[in-house]
Amino acid sequence: MNEPAAGAPEEERRIAVPEAERQRPGAPEERGRLRPGAPEEEEQPRSGTERQRPDAPEDGERQRPGVPEDGERQRPDAPEDGERQRPGVPEDGERPRPGVPEEEWRRLDPRTLLATAAVLCGVAGGAGVPVALGLAGSRPLWQAVAWVLAGALLLLLGGTGADSVRLRRTRYRVGPDRIDLHTGLLHLKRRSLARERIRSVDLTANPLQRVLGLVKVRIGTGEHSGGDAALALELVARAEGERLRRALLARAAAPEDPRHDGALAVLDPRWIRYAPVSFVAPALGGAAAGAVMQVSEWFGAQGEVIDWIGERFSSVAIPWMILWLVLVATAAGAVGALGLWIEMWWNYRLEREPGGTLRVNRGLLTARSVSIEERRLRGVELVEPLGVRLFGAARVDAVATGLAEKDEDKHGDLKNLMPAAPRPLADRVAAQVLREPEPPTATPLAPHPRAARNRRIRWALWSALAPAALLAGLGLLLTPVLLYVAAGWTAVLTPLALLLARDAYRNLGHGVGGGYLVTRSGMVRRTTVALQRSGVIGWTVKQSYFQRRAGLLTLTATTAAGTGAYEILDAGRSQGLAFAAEAVPGLLTPFLEPVGTPETPKTPETPEARSTEG
């Protein structure tokens, strides 16, 4: 602090700021105290006790040059109304988030035109060859080829030109709070998504796009609201797609957990042995047989194909011929299932990225990258088709919100976290995905009453004996051959139906594992669902007439994730209601009342649903 001027009165030189008003080091200047090193002429005493700069107003309030009279600080480039605004901030006052710079408008990758041209060349070649052969019958070959080449050139130029217009008219921008997409020539589209609503950024590339280094970026909001809930960029460079995925899914970093972070599962080639025993194999076999018959019909050779098959099995009985054809179709389906498994799951890797995002990479020819935010994960589902279950394997699916936003995505396997793998490994991966020390899917489950088993046995007998009775009736009216068919049907299918019924009963179960509600059911396709108890938003209690007679009910846990509802089939009435009240406390309790007898006081262990009807 500067010393008082020489010759000043002694009492004036000793004037100091009172102790209560002394400022801490580094605090802002408030009473005209001069900073060290400042020139003396900036500090002028107004009276014997107060100093003031020459440009300050008479009332003693300090004010720097360029600051309005109301005291608000303003930069020279700020508007006249005094509102502070930084360069690059929109006029509406929306300020960018810290650390998220606003970007300029970007365009799609120009190599998109090469991909379009290559696809059009393939279409022109596939359609041009048969057209040229057809035209060659009525005119010279060179003329037919010329017409086909002219049409192919017109298709190529027209399609590439249209895509060029789309490319020029499409631009996108990732702002601090929104991502915008502008496209269209005659029908203009302006799409904008709030970044806080973005839940998934998936990258897909077919073989041609992979050769060109391009990917399709699909940005989803996790809502089941149709195509407007997603935004797609076709196509951008792979590096740009990865940059967008990281930027749009950036969240506050979650605490590191070495047990559950990083790679959770990688491909084991031995898992391929489960592909032929899945339901895909017979489905592909049937599709192959149907395709052979359809193609032969197109060429007018279906009769010849049927005659050729008949000649090969001329010395074999019809039942054996049918059996052989089924086996051949199944073998063809198994080969197709192996190829499909390799295409879908090759290069598979499940990992957890910083910030709490699960990422699944897979695909041989068509590369897929699916991201699922953990904050919208509500549980997992273990799927065990009959053939896979017989070999002790299971598939892991995610129970999360917003995985199927459009019809084209419902079959996109977006929820698959892991292919069919040994059941212990599947349980372990499920626990790592949920960050649990023990897998909830391995929780011991409570069995259901015997009345549930009796219901399934009755269903099995009805499904086996009803067609047999119909065949027997037709045999009495038409031909005795149907009587033998009915007898064979009954002898083969009745034991099989009873076996499946008992298996379906054994698969029923429910329980609570930590913070998860666990339910299991299914016979041909057994599923074990571990659903977060906090994710259950409602219960639905259903009883059919036959269930009421048997003392059973079906509970449905309603949630905003996965399929939206998960059932506990044919539980005991008191058992099911008590379980629902325990699994999600307070949700079903207002609708329950204890029951008892005059000799036995009412206890809450035997609740019954209270009717809400007046």
Coordinates of C-alpha atoms in Angstrom, one line a residue:
M1 CA 0.0 0.0 0.0
N2 CA 1.3 3.4 -0.9
E3 CA 2.5 5.6 1.9
P4 CA 0.6 8.9 2.6
A5 CA 1.9 12.0 1.0
A6 CA 4.6 13.8 3.0
G7 CA 3.4 16.6 5.1
A8 CA -0.1 15.2 5.7
P9 CA -1.5 15.5 9.2
E10 CA -0.4 12.8 11.5
E11 CA -4.0 11.6 12.1
E12 CA -4.7 11.4 8.4
R13 CA -1.6 9.3 7.7
R14 CA -2.6 6.8 10.4
I15 CA -6.2 6.4 9.0
A16 CA -6.7 2.6 8.2
V17 CA -9.6 0.4 7.2
P18 CA -11.3 -1.1 10.3
E19 CA -10.5 -4.7 11.2
A20 CA -14.1 -5.8 10.4
E21 CA -13.8 -4.4 6.9
R22 CA -10.3 -5.6 6.0
Q23 CA -10.2 -7.7 2.9
R24 CA -8.6 -11.1 2.6
P25 CA -5.7 -11.5 0.2
G26 CA -7.0 -12.1 -3.3
A27 CA -10.5 -10.7 -2.6
P28 CA -12.0 -8.2 -5.0
E29 CA -11.3 -4.5 -4.4
E30 CA -14.3 -2.8 -2.9
R31 CA -13.3 0.4 -1.1
G32 CA -10.9 1.9 -3.6
R33 CA -7.8 0.1 -2.2
L34 CA -5.1 0.4 -4.8
R35 CA -3.6 -2.9 -6.0
P36 CA 0.2 -3.3 -5.6
G37 CA 2.1 -1.8 -8.5
A38 CA -0.8 0.5 -9.7
P39 CA 0.0 4.1 -10.4
E40 CA -0.7 6.6 -7.6
E41 CA -2.8 8.8 -9.8
E42 CA -5.5 6.0 -9.9
E43 CA -6.2 6.6 -6.2
Q44 CA -7.4 10.0 -5.2
P45 CA -8.7 10.7 -1.8
R46 CA -12.2 12.1 -1.9
S47 CA -12.1 13.1 1.7
G48 CA -9.8 12.4 4.6
T49 CA -11.0 8.8 4.8
E50 CA -12.1 7.6 1.3
R51 CA -10.2 7.4 -2.0
Q52 CA -11.8 7.4 -5.4
R53 CA -10.7 7.1 -9.0
P54 CA -11.2 10.2 -11.2
D55 CA -13.8 8.6 -13.3
A56 CA -16.0 7.3 -10.5
P57 CA -19.4 9.0 -9.9
E58 CA -20.0 11.5 -7.2
D59 CA -21.8 9.0 -4.9
G60 CA -18.5 7.2 -4.4
E61 CA -19.4 4.0 -6.4
R62 CA -16.4 2.6 -8.2
Q63 CA -16.9 2.1 -11.9
R64 CA -14.5 1.1 -14.7
P65 CA -14.5 2.7 -18.1
G66 CA -17.1 1.0 -20.4
V67 CA -19.3 -0.3 -17.6
P68 CA -22.9 1.1 -17.7
E69 CA -24.2 3.3 -14.9
D70 CA -26.2 0.4 -13.4
G71 CA -22.9 -1.2 -12.4
E72 CA -23.2 -4.2 -14.7
R73 CA -19.9 -5.2 -16.3
Q74 CA -20.1 -5.5 -20.1
R75 CA -17.6 -6.3 -22.8
P76 CA -17.2 -3.8 -25.6
D77 CA -18.8 -6.2 -28.1
A78 CA -21.9 -6.8 -26.0
P79 CA -25.3 -5.6 -27.2
E80 CA -26.6 -2.2 -26.1
D81 CA -29.2 -3.6 -23.7
G82 CA -26.3 -4.8 -21.5
E83 CA -26.9 -8.6 -22.0
R84 CA -23.7 -10.5 -21.9
Q85 CA -23.2 -12.8 -24.8
R86 CA -20.1 -14.7 -25.9
P87 CA -19.3 -15.1 -29.6
G88 CA -20.9 -18.2 -31.0
V89 CA -23.7 -18.5 -28.5
P90 CA -27.1 -18.5 -30.1
E91 CA -29.3 -15.4 -29.8
D92 CA -31.8 -17.3 -27.7
G93 CA -29.3 -17.3 -24.9
E94 CA -28.7 -21.1 -24.9
R95 CA -25.2 -21.5 -23.6
P96 CA -23.0 -24.5 -24.4
R97 CA -22.1 -27.0 -21.8
P98 CA -18.6 -26.9 -20.4
G99 CA -16.2 -29.0 -22.4
V100 CA -18.6 -29.5 -25.3
P101 CA -17.6 -27.2 -28.2
E102 CA -20.2 -26.4 -30.8
E103 CA -19.4 -27.8 -34.2
E104 CA -20.0 -26.5 -37.7
W105 CA -22.3 -28.1 -40.1
R106 CA -20.9 -31.3 -41.6
R107 CA -21.9 -33.4 -44.7
L108 CA -22.1 -37.0 -45.4
D109 CA -19.0 -38.8 -46.9
P110 CA -18.7 -38.3 -50.7
R111 CA -17.7 -42.0 -51.0
T112 CA -21.4 -42.7 -50.5
L113 CA -21.8 -42.2 -54.3
L114 CA -19.3 -45.0 -54.9
A115 CA -21.4 -47.4 -52.8
T116 CA -24.6 -46.3 -54.6
A117 CA -23.0 -46.8 -58.0
A118 CA -21.7 -50.2 -57.0
V119 CA -25.2 -51.3 -55.9
L120 CA -26.8 -50.0 -59.0
C121 CA -24.2 -51.9 -61.2
G122 CA -25.1 -55.1 -59.4
V123 CA -28.8 -54.5 -59.9
A124 CA -28.3 -53.7 -63.6
G125 CA -26.1 -56.7 -64.1
G126 CA -28.5 -59.1 -62.4
A127 CA -31.5 -57.8 -64.3
G128 CA -29.7 -57.1 -67.6
V129 CA -28.5 -60.7 -68.3
P130 CA -32.0 -62.3 -68.5
V131 CA -33.4 -59.3 -70.3
A132 CA -30.7 -59.5 -72.9
L133 CA -31.3 -63.2 -73.4
G134 CA -35.0 -62.6 -73.8
L135 CA -34.5 -59.8 -76.3
A136 CA -32.0 -61.8 -78.3
G137 CA -34.7 -64.1 -79.5
S138 CA -36.5 -61.5 -81.6
R139 CA -33.5 -59.3 -82.7
P140 CA -29.8 -59.5 -83.2
L141 CA -27.6 -60.1 -80.1
W142 CA -25.7 -56.8 -80.5
Q143 CA -28.9 -54.9 -80.6
A144 CA -30.2 -56.6 -77.5
V145 CA -27.0 -55.9 -75.7
A146 CA -27.0 -52.3 -76.8
W147 CA -30.5 -51.8 -75.4
V148 CA -29.6 -53.4 -72.1
L149 CA -26.4 -51.3 -71.8
A150 CA -28.4 -48.2 -72.5
G151 CA -30.9 -49.0 -69.8
A152 CA -28.2 -49.9 -67.4
L153 CA -26.4 -46.6 -68.1
L154 CA -29.6 -44.7 -67.6
L155 CA -30.2 -46.5 -64.3
L156 CA -26.7 -45.8 -63.1
L157 CA -26.7 -42.2 -64.0
G158 CA -30.2 -41.5 -62.7
G159 CA -29.6 -43.3 -59.4
T160 CA -26.2 -41.8 -58.8
G161 CA -27.5 -38.3 -59.7
A162 CA -30.4 -38.6 -57.3
D163 CA -28.1 -39.8 -54.5
S164 CA -25.8 -36.9 -55.3
V165 CA -28.6 -34.5 -54.8
R166 CA -29.4 -36.2 -51.5
L167 CA -25.8 -35.9 -50.5
R168 CA -25.6 -32.2 -51.3
R169 CA -28.8 -31.5 -49.5
T170 CA -28.0 -33.4 -46.3
R171 CA -26.0 -31.8 -43.5
Y172 CA -25.8 -32.4 -39.8
R173 CA -24.4 -30.7 -36.7
V174 CA -23.6 -31.8 -33.2
G175 CA -24.3 -28.8 -31.0
P176 CA -23.7 -28.5 -27.2
D177 CA -27.3 -29.5 -26.4
R178 CA -28.8 -30.9 -29.6
I179 CA -27.9 -32.8 -32.8
D180 CA -29.5 -31.4 -36.0
L181 CA -30.1 -33.0 -39.4
H182 CA -31.3 -31.1 -42.4
T183 CA -32.1 -32.9 -45.6
G184 CA -34.5 -32.9 -48.6
L185 CA -35.0 -31.0 -51.8
L186 CA -38.7 -30.7 -52.5
H187 CA -39.8 -32.2 -49.1
L188 CA -37.6 -30.5 -46.6
K189 CA -37.0 -32.3 -43.3
R190 CA -35.5 -30.7 -40.2
R191 CA -34.8 -33.1 -37.5
S192 CA -33.4 -32.2 -34.0
L193 CA -32.7 -34.4 -31.0
A194 CA -31.8 -33.3 -27.6
R195 CA -28.5 -34.8 -26.6
E196 CA -29.8 -35.7 -23.1
R197 CA -32.4 -37.9 -24.7
I198 CA -29.9 -39.9 -26.8
R199 CA -29.7 -43.5 -25.5
S200 CA -28.0 -45.5 -28.3
V201 CA -25.6 -44.9 -31.2
D202 CA -25.4 -48.0 -33.4
L203 CA -22.9 -48.4 -36.3
T204 CA -23.6 -50.8 -39.2
A205 CA -21.7 -51.5 -42.3
N206 CA -22.3 -54.2 -45.0
P207 CA -19.3 -55.7 -46.9
L208 CA -19.3 -53.0 -49.6
Q209 CA -19.4 -50.2 -47.0
R210 CA -16.6 -51.9 -45.0
V211 CA -14.4 -51.9 -48.1
L212 CA -15.0 -48.2 -48.6
G213 CA -14.5 -47.4 -45.0
L214 CA -18.1 -46.2 -44.4
V215 CA -20.7 -46.9 -41.7
K216 CA -24.3 -46.1 -41.2
V217 CA -24.9 -44.3 -37.9
R218 CA -28.3 -44.7 -36.2
I219 CA -29.0 -42.5 -33.2
G220 CA -31.9 -43.6 -31.0
T221 CA -33.7 -42.0 -28.1
G222 CA -34.9 -45.2 -26.4
E223 CA -38.5 -44.5 -27.1
H224 CA -41.2 -46.7 -28.8
S225 CA -42.6 -43.8 -30.8
G226 CA -41.9 -44.9 -34.4
G227 CA -39.3 -43.7 -36.9
D228 CA -39.3 -40.1 -35.5
A229 CA -37.5 -41.3 -32.4
A230 CA -34.4 -42.1 -34.3
L231 CA -32.0 -40.2 -36.6
A232 CA -29.9 -42.0 -39.2
L233 CA -26.8 -40.8 -41.1
E234 CA -26.1 -42.7 -44.4
L235 CA -23.2 -42.8 -44.7
V236 CA -20.2 -41.3 -42.9
A237 CA -16.5 -42.4 -42.5
R238 CA -15.8 -45.0 -39.9
A239 CA -13.7 -42.7 -37.9
E240 CA -16.4 -40.1 -37.9
G241 CA -19.0 -42.7 -36.8
E242 CA -16.8 -43.7 -33.9
R243 CA -16.3 -40.0 -33.0
L244 CA -20.0 -39.4 -33.0
R245 CA -20.7 -42.5 -30.9
R246 CA -18.2 -41.4 -28.3
A247 CA -19.3 -37.8 -28.2
L248 CA -23.0 -38.5 -28.1
L249 CA -22.8 -41.2 -25.4
A250 CA -20.4 -39.3 -23.3
R251 CA -21.6 -39.4 -19.7
A252 CA -20.1 -38.7 -16.3
A253 CA -17.6 -41.5 -15.7
A254 CA -18.9 -44.2 -13.3
P255 CA -16.6 -45.5 -10.5
E256 CA -14.1 -48.0 -11.9
D257 CA -14.8 -51.6 -11.0
P258 CA -12.0 -54.0 -12.3
R259 CA -14.3 -57.0 -11.9
H260 CA -16.9 -55.7 -14.2
D261 CA -15.2 -53.1 -16.5
G262 CA -13.5 -53.7 -19.8
A263 CA -14.2 -56.9 -21.8
L264 CA -17.0 -59.0 -20.3
A265 CA -17.1 -61.7 -23.0
V266 CA -15.3 -62.5 -26.2
L267 CA -16.0 -65.1 -28.9
D268 CA -15.2 -68.7 -28.2
P269 CA -15.3 -70.7 -31.5
R270 CA -16.5 -73.8 -29.6
W271 CA -19.9 -72.0 -29.1
I272 CA -20.7 -72.8 -32.8
R273 CA -21.7 -76.3 -31.8
Y274 CA -25.0 -74.9 -30.4
A275 CA -26.0 -73.4 -33.8
P276 CA -27.4 -76.6 -35.4
V277 CA -29.5 -77.5 -32.4
S278 CA -31.4 -74.2 -32.4
F279 CA -34.7 -73.5 -34.0
V280 CA -33.0 -71.8 -36.8
A281 CA -31.9 -75.1 -38.4
P282 CA -35.3 -76.6 -39.1
A283 CA -36.6 -73.2 -40.1
L284 CA -33.9 -72.8 -42.6
G285 CA -34.4 -76.3 -43.8
G286 CA -38.1 -75.7 -44.5
A287 CA -37.2 -72.4 -46.2
A288 CA -34.7 -74.2 -48.4
A289 CA -37.2 -76.8 -49.5
G290 CA -39.8 -74.1 -50.2
A291 CA -37.3 -72.1 -52.2
V292 CA -36.4 -75.2 -54.4
M293 CA -40.1 -75.7 -55.2
Q294 CA -40.7 -72.0 -55.9
V295 CA -37.7 -71.6 -58.2
S296 CA -38.7 -74.7 -60.1
E297 CA -42.2 -73.3 -60.5
W298 CA -40.8 -70.1 -62.0
F299 CA -38.9 -72.1 -64.6
G300 CA -41.8 -74.4 -65.2
A301 CA -39.9 -77.5 -63.9
Q302 CA -41.8 -78.2 -60.7
G303 CA -43.3 -81.4 -62.1
E304 CA -39.9 -82.6 -63.1
V305 CA -38.5 -82.0 -59.6
I306 CA -41.3 -83.9 -58.0
D307 CA -40.9 -86.8 -60.5
W308 CA -37.1 -86.9 -59.8
I309 CA -37.7 -87.2 -56.1
G310 CA -40.3 -89.9 -56.6
E311 CA -37.9 -91.9 -58.7
R312 CA -35.2 -91.8 -56.0
F313 CA -37.7 -93.1 -53.4
S314 CA -39.7 -95.4 -55.7
S315 CA -38.8 -98.5 -53.6
V316 CA -39.3 -96.8 -50.2
A317 CA -42.6 -96.6 -48.3
I318 CA -44.2 -93.2 -48.1
P319 CA -43.6 -92.7 -44.3
W320 CA -39.9 -93.5 -44.8
M321 CA -39.7 -91.2 -47.8
I322 CA -41.2 -88.4 -45.7
L323 CA -38.7 -89.1 -42.9
W324 CA -35.8 -89.0 -45.3
L325 CA -36.9 -85.7 -46.8
V326 CA -37.2 -84.2 -43.4
L327 CA -33.7 -85.4 -42.5
V328 CA -32.3 -83.9 -45.7
A329 CA -34.0 -80.6 -45.1
T330 CA -32.8 -80.6 -41.5
A331 CA -29.2 -81.3 -42.6
A332 CA -29.5 -78.4 -45.1
G333 CA -30.9 -76.2 -42.4
A334 CA -28.0 -77.2 -40.0
V335 CA -25.5 -76.1 -42.6
G336 CA -27.3 -72.8 -43.1
A337 CA -27.5 -72.3 -39.3
L338 CA -23.7 -72.7 -39.1
G339 CA -23.2 -70.1 -41.8
L340 CA -25.7 -67.7 -40.3
W341 CA -24.0 -68.1 -36.8
I342 CA -20.6 -67.3 -38.3
E343 CA -22.0 -64.2 -40.1
M344 CA -23.8 -62.9 -37.0
W345 CA -21.4 -63.6 -34.2
W346 CA -17.9 -63.7 -35.7
N347 CA -15.6 -61.1 -34.0
Y348 CA -18.0 -61.0 -31.1
R349 CA -17.0 -58.9 -28.1
L350 CA -19.0 -57.6 -25.2
E351 CA -17.4 -54.8 -23.2
R352 CA -18.2 -52.0 -20.8
E353 CA -16.9 -48.6 -21.7
P354 CA -16.1 -45.7 -19.4
G355 CA -19.3 -43.8 -18.5
G356 CA -21.4 -47.0 -18.1
T357 CA -22.2 -48.1 -21.7
L358 CA -22.4 -51.7 -22.8
R359 CA -21.1 -52.2 -26.3
V360 CA -21.6 -55.3 -28.5
N361 CA -19.4 -55.7 -31.5
R362 CA -20.1 -58.6 -33.9
G363 CA -20.4 -59.6 -37.5
L364 CA -18.3 -61.2 -40.2
L365 CA -19.5 -59.6 -43.4
T366 CA -21.9 -57.0 -42.0
A367 CA -20.2 -55.4 -39.0
R368 CA -22.6 -54.3 -36.2
S369 CA -21.9 -52.2 -33.1
V370 CA -24.7 -51.8 -30.6
S371 CA -24.5 -49.6 -27.6
I372 CA -26.8 -49.9 -24.5
E373 CA -26.6 -47.4 -21.7
E374 CA -26.6 -49.0 -18.3
R375 CA -29.0 -46.5 -16.9
R376 CA -31.7 -47.8 -19.1
L377 CA -30.9 -51.4 -18.3
R378 CA -33.5 -53.1 -16.1
G379 CA -32.3 -56.7 -16.1
V380 CA -31.3 -59.6 -18.2
E381 CA -33.1 -62.6 -19.8
L382 CA -31.6 -66.1 -20.2
V383 CA -33.2 -67.8 -23.3
E384 CA -32.9 -71.5 -23.6
P385 CA -34.5 -73.1 -26.6
L386 CA -35.2 -76.8 -26.2
G387 CA -32.3 -78.1 -28.3
V388 CA -29.8 -75.6 -26.8
R389 CA -31.1 -76.4 -23.2
L390 CA -30.5 -80.1 -23.8
F391 CA -26.8 -79.3 -24.4
G392 CA -26.7 -77.1 -21.2
A393 CA -26.4 -73.7 -22.9
A394 CA -28.3 -70.4 -22.8
R395 CA -28.3 -67.0 -24.6
V396 CA -28.2 -63.7 -22.7
D397 CA -30.5 -60.8 -23.7
A398 CA -30.8 -57.4 -22.3
V399 CA -34.0 -56.1 -20.6
A400 CA -33.7 -52.4 -21.4
T401 CA -35.9 -49.5 -22.6
G402 CA -36.1 -48.5 -26.2
L403 CA -34.5 -51.4 -28.0
A404 CA -37.1 -51.7 -30.7
E405 CA -38.2 -48.3 -32.0
K406 CA -39.3 -49.3 -35.5
D407 CA -40.8 -52.4 -37.1
E408 CA -37.5 -53.0 -39.0
D409 CA -35.6 -53.1 -35.7
K410 CA -37.8 -55.6 -33.9
H411 CA -35.9 -58.4 -35.6
G412 CA -32.5 -56.7 -35.5
D413 CA -31.3 -58.6 -32.4
L414 CA -30.5 -55.3 -30.7
K415 CA -31.1 -56.9 -27.3
N416 CA -28.7 -59.8 -27.8
L417 CA -25.7 -59.5 -25.4
M418 CA -24.2 -63.0 -25.9
P419 CA -24.8 -66.0 -28.2
A420 CA -25.7 -69.4 -26.8
A421 CA -22.9 -70.4 -24.5
P422 CA -22.6 -72.8 -21.5
R423 CA -25.1 -72.0 -18.8
P424 CA -22.6 -71.3 -16.0
L425 CA -20.7 -68.9 -18.3
A426 CA -24.0 -67.2 -19.3
D427 CA -24.9 -66.7 -15.6
R428 CA -21.5 -65.3 -14.9
V429 CA -21.7 -62.8 -17.8
A430 CA -25.3 -61.8 -16.6
A431 CA -23.9 -61.0 -13.1
Q432 CA -21.1 -58.9 -14.6
V433 CA -23.5 -57.0 -16.8
L434 CA -25.7 -56.2 -13.8
R435 CA -22.6 -55.5 -11.6
E436 CA -23.8 -58.1 -9.1
P437 CA -21.4 -60.4 -7.1
E438 CA -23.8 -63.4 -7.7
P439 CA -25.9 -64.0 -10.8
P440 CA -29.6 -63.3 -10.1
T441 CA -30.6 -65.8 -12.8
A442 CA -29.2 -68.6 -10.6
T443 CA -31.5 -67.7 -7.7
P444 CA -33.3 -70.8 -6.2
L445 CA -37.0 -70.5 -7.3
A446 CA -40.1 -71.5 -5.5
P447 CA -42.1 -74.3 -7.2
H448 CA -45.7 -73.9 -8.2
P449 CA -48.7 -75.9 -6.8
R450 CA -49.5 -79.3 -8.3
A451 CA -52.7 -77.8 -9.7
A452 CA -50.4 -76.1 -12.3
R453 CA -49.0 -79.5 -13.3
N454 CA -52.5 -81.0 -13.6
R455 CA -53.5 -78.1 -16.0
R456 CA -50.5 -78.8 -18.2
I457 CA -51.2 -82.5 -18.3
R458 CA -54.8 -81.8 -19.3
W459 CA -53.6 -79.5 -22.1
A460 CA -51.2 -82.1 -23.3
L461 CA -53.8 -84.8 -23.4
W462 CA -56.3 -82.6 -25.2
S463 CA -53.7 -81.5 -27.8
A464 CA -52.8 -85.2 -28.5
L465 CA -56.2 -86.9 -28.3
A466 CA -58.4 -84.3 -30.0
P467 CA -56.8 -84.7 -33.5
A468 CA -56.7 -88.5 -33.0
A469 CA -60.5 -88.5 -32.3
L470 CA -61.1 -86.3 -35.4
L471 CA -59.1 -88.7 -37.5
A472 CA -60.9 -91.7 -36.1
G473 CA -64.3 -90.1 -36.8
L474 CA -63.3 -89.4 -40.4
G475 CA -62.0 -93.0 -40.7
L476 CA -65.3 -94.4 -39.7
L477 CA -67.0 -92.3 -42.3
L478 CA -64.5 -92.4 -45.1
T479 CA -61.8 -95.0 -45.1
P480 CA -60.3 -97.4 -42.5
V481 CA -56.8 -96.0 -43.3
L482 CA -57.5 -93.0 -41.1
L483 CA -58.2 -95.3 -38.2
Y484 CA -54.6 -96.6 -38.4
V485 CA -53.3 -93.0 -38.7
A486 CA -55.3 -92.1 -35.6
A487 CA -53.9 -95.1 -33.7
G488 CA -50.3 -94.2 -34.7
W489 CA -50.9 -90.6 -33.8
T490 CA -52.1 -91.5 -30.3
A491 CA -49.3 -94.0 -29.7
V492 CA -46.6 -91.6 -30.6
L493 CA -47.8 -88.2 -29.5
T494 CA -49.5 -89.0 -26.2
P495 CA -46.3 -90.0 -24.3
L496 CA -44.4 -87.1 -25.9
A497 CA -47.1 -84.6 -24.9
L498 CA -47.1 -85.9 -21.3
L499 CA -43.3 -85.7 -21.2
L500 CA -43.4 -82.1 -22.4
A501 CA -46.2 -81.2 -20.0
R502 CA -44.1 -82.4 -17.0
D503 CA -41.1 -80.5 -18.3
A504 CA -43.2 -77.4 -18.6
Y505 CA -44.3 -77.7 -15.0
R506 CA -40.8 -78.2 -13.7
N507 CA -39.7 -75.1 -15.5
L508 CA -42.2 -72.9 -13.6
G509 CA -40.7 -70.9 -10.7
H510 CA -40.3 -67.5 -9.2
G511 CA -38.2 -65.9 -6.5
V512 CA -36.4 -62.8 -5.3
G513 CA -32.6 -62.5 -5.7
G514 CA -31.3 -59.4 -4.0
G515 CA -32.7 -56.4 -5.8
Y516 CA -34.2 -58.6 -8.6
L517 CA -37.4 -60.3 -9.2
V518 CA -36.8 -63.6 -11.0
T519 CA -39.3 -65.6 -12.9
R520 CA -39.0 -68.7 -15.2
S521 CA -41.4 -70.4 -17.5
G522 CA -41.5 -72.1 -20.9
M523 CA -41.1 -75.5 -22.4
V524 CA -40.0 -75.3 -26.0
R525 CA -38.4 -71.9 -25.3
R526 CA -37.6 -71.6 -21.6
T527 CA -36.8 -68.1 -20.4
T528 CA -35.4 -66.9 -17.0
V529 CA -35.9 -63.2 -16.4
A530 CA -34.1 -61.2 -13.7
L531 CA -35.9 -57.9 -13.5
Q532 CA -35.0 -55.0 -11.2
R533 CA -37.6 -54.7 -8.4
S534 CA -37.3 -51.0 -8.7
G535 CA -38.2 -51.2 -12.4
V536 CA -41.6 -52.8 -11.7
I537 CA -44.3 -50.1 -12.1
G538 CA -47.4 -52.2 -11.7
W539 CA -48.9 -55.7 -11.2
T540 CA -51.7 -57.3 -13.1
V541 CA -53.6 -60.2 -11.5
K542 CA -55.5 -62.5 -13.8
Q543 CA -57.7 -65.5 -13.1
S544 CA -59.6 -67.6 -15.7
Y545 CA -62.6 -69.7 -14.7
F546 CA -60.5 -72.8 -14.5
Q547 CA -57.8 -71.0 -12.6
R548 CA -60.3 -69.9 -10.0
R549 CA -61.5 -73.5 -9.5
A550 CA -57.9 -74.7 -9.1
G551 CA -56.9 -71.9 -6.8
L552 CA -54.3 -70.4 -9.2
L553 CA -53.6 -67.0 -10.7
T554 CA -51.3 -65.4 -13.2
L555 CA -49.3 -62.3 -12.0
T556 CA -47.9 -59.9 -14.6
A557 CA -45.1 -57.5 -13.6
T558 CA -45.4 -54.4 -15.7
T559 CA -42.3 -52.4 -16.6
A560 CA -41.1 -49.9 -19.1
A561 CA -38.3 -52.1 -20.4
G562 CA -38.1 -55.2 -22.6
T563 CA -41.4 -56.6 -23.7
G564 CA -43.2 -54.4 -21.1
A565 CA -44.7 -57.3 -19.1
Y566 CA -43.3 -60.5 -17.6
E567 CA -45.6 -63.2 -16.3
I568 CA -45.6 -65.6 -13.3
L569 CA -47.8 -68.3 -14.6
D570 CA -50.2 -70.4 -12.5
A571 CA -48.9 -69.5 -9.1
G572 CA -50.9 -70.4 -6.0
R573 CA -53.4 -67.6 -5.1
S574 CA -52.0 -66.9 -1.6
Q575 CA -48.5 -67.7 -2.8
G576 CA -48.5 -65.3 -5.7
L577 CA -50.1 -62.4 -3.9
A578 CA -47.7 -62.7 -1.0
F579 CA -44.8 -62.9 -3.4
A580 CA -45.9 -59.7 -5.3
A581 CA -46.3 -57.9 -2.0
E582 CA -42.8 -58.9 -0.9
A583 CA -41.0 -58.4 -4.2
V584 CA -42.3 -54.7 -4.6
P585 CA -43.3 -53.5 -1.2
G586 CA -46.2 -51.1 -1.1
L587 CA -47.3 -51.5 -4.7
L588 CA -49.9 -54.3 -4.1
T589 CA -50.4 -53.9 -0.4
P590 CA -53.3 -51.4 -0.6
F591 CA -55.3 -54.0 -2.6
L592 CA -54.7 -56.9 -0.1
E593 CA -56.4 -57.8 3.1
P594 CA -55.6 -60.6 5.5
V595 CA -58.0 -63.6 5.7
G596 CA -58.7 -66.1 8.4
T597 CA -61.3 -68.2 10.2
P598 CA -63.2 -67.5 13.4
E599 CA -60.9 -69.9 15.2
T600 CA -57.7 -68.5 13.5
P601 CA -57.0 -64.8 13.6
K602 CA -56.3 -63.1 10.4
T603 CA -52.7 -63.0 9.5
P604 CA -50.9 -61.2 6.6
E605 CA -49.3 -64.5 5.5
T606 CA -52.5 -65.5 3.6
P607 CA -53.5 -62.4 1.7
E608 CA -56.3 -62.2 -0.8
A609 CA -57.0 -59.6 -3.5
R610 CA -59.6 -57.1 -2.4
S611 CA -62.2 -56.3 -5.0
T612 CA -62.2 -52.7 -6.2
E613 CA -65.8 -52.9 -7.6
G614 CA -68.5 -50.9 -5.7

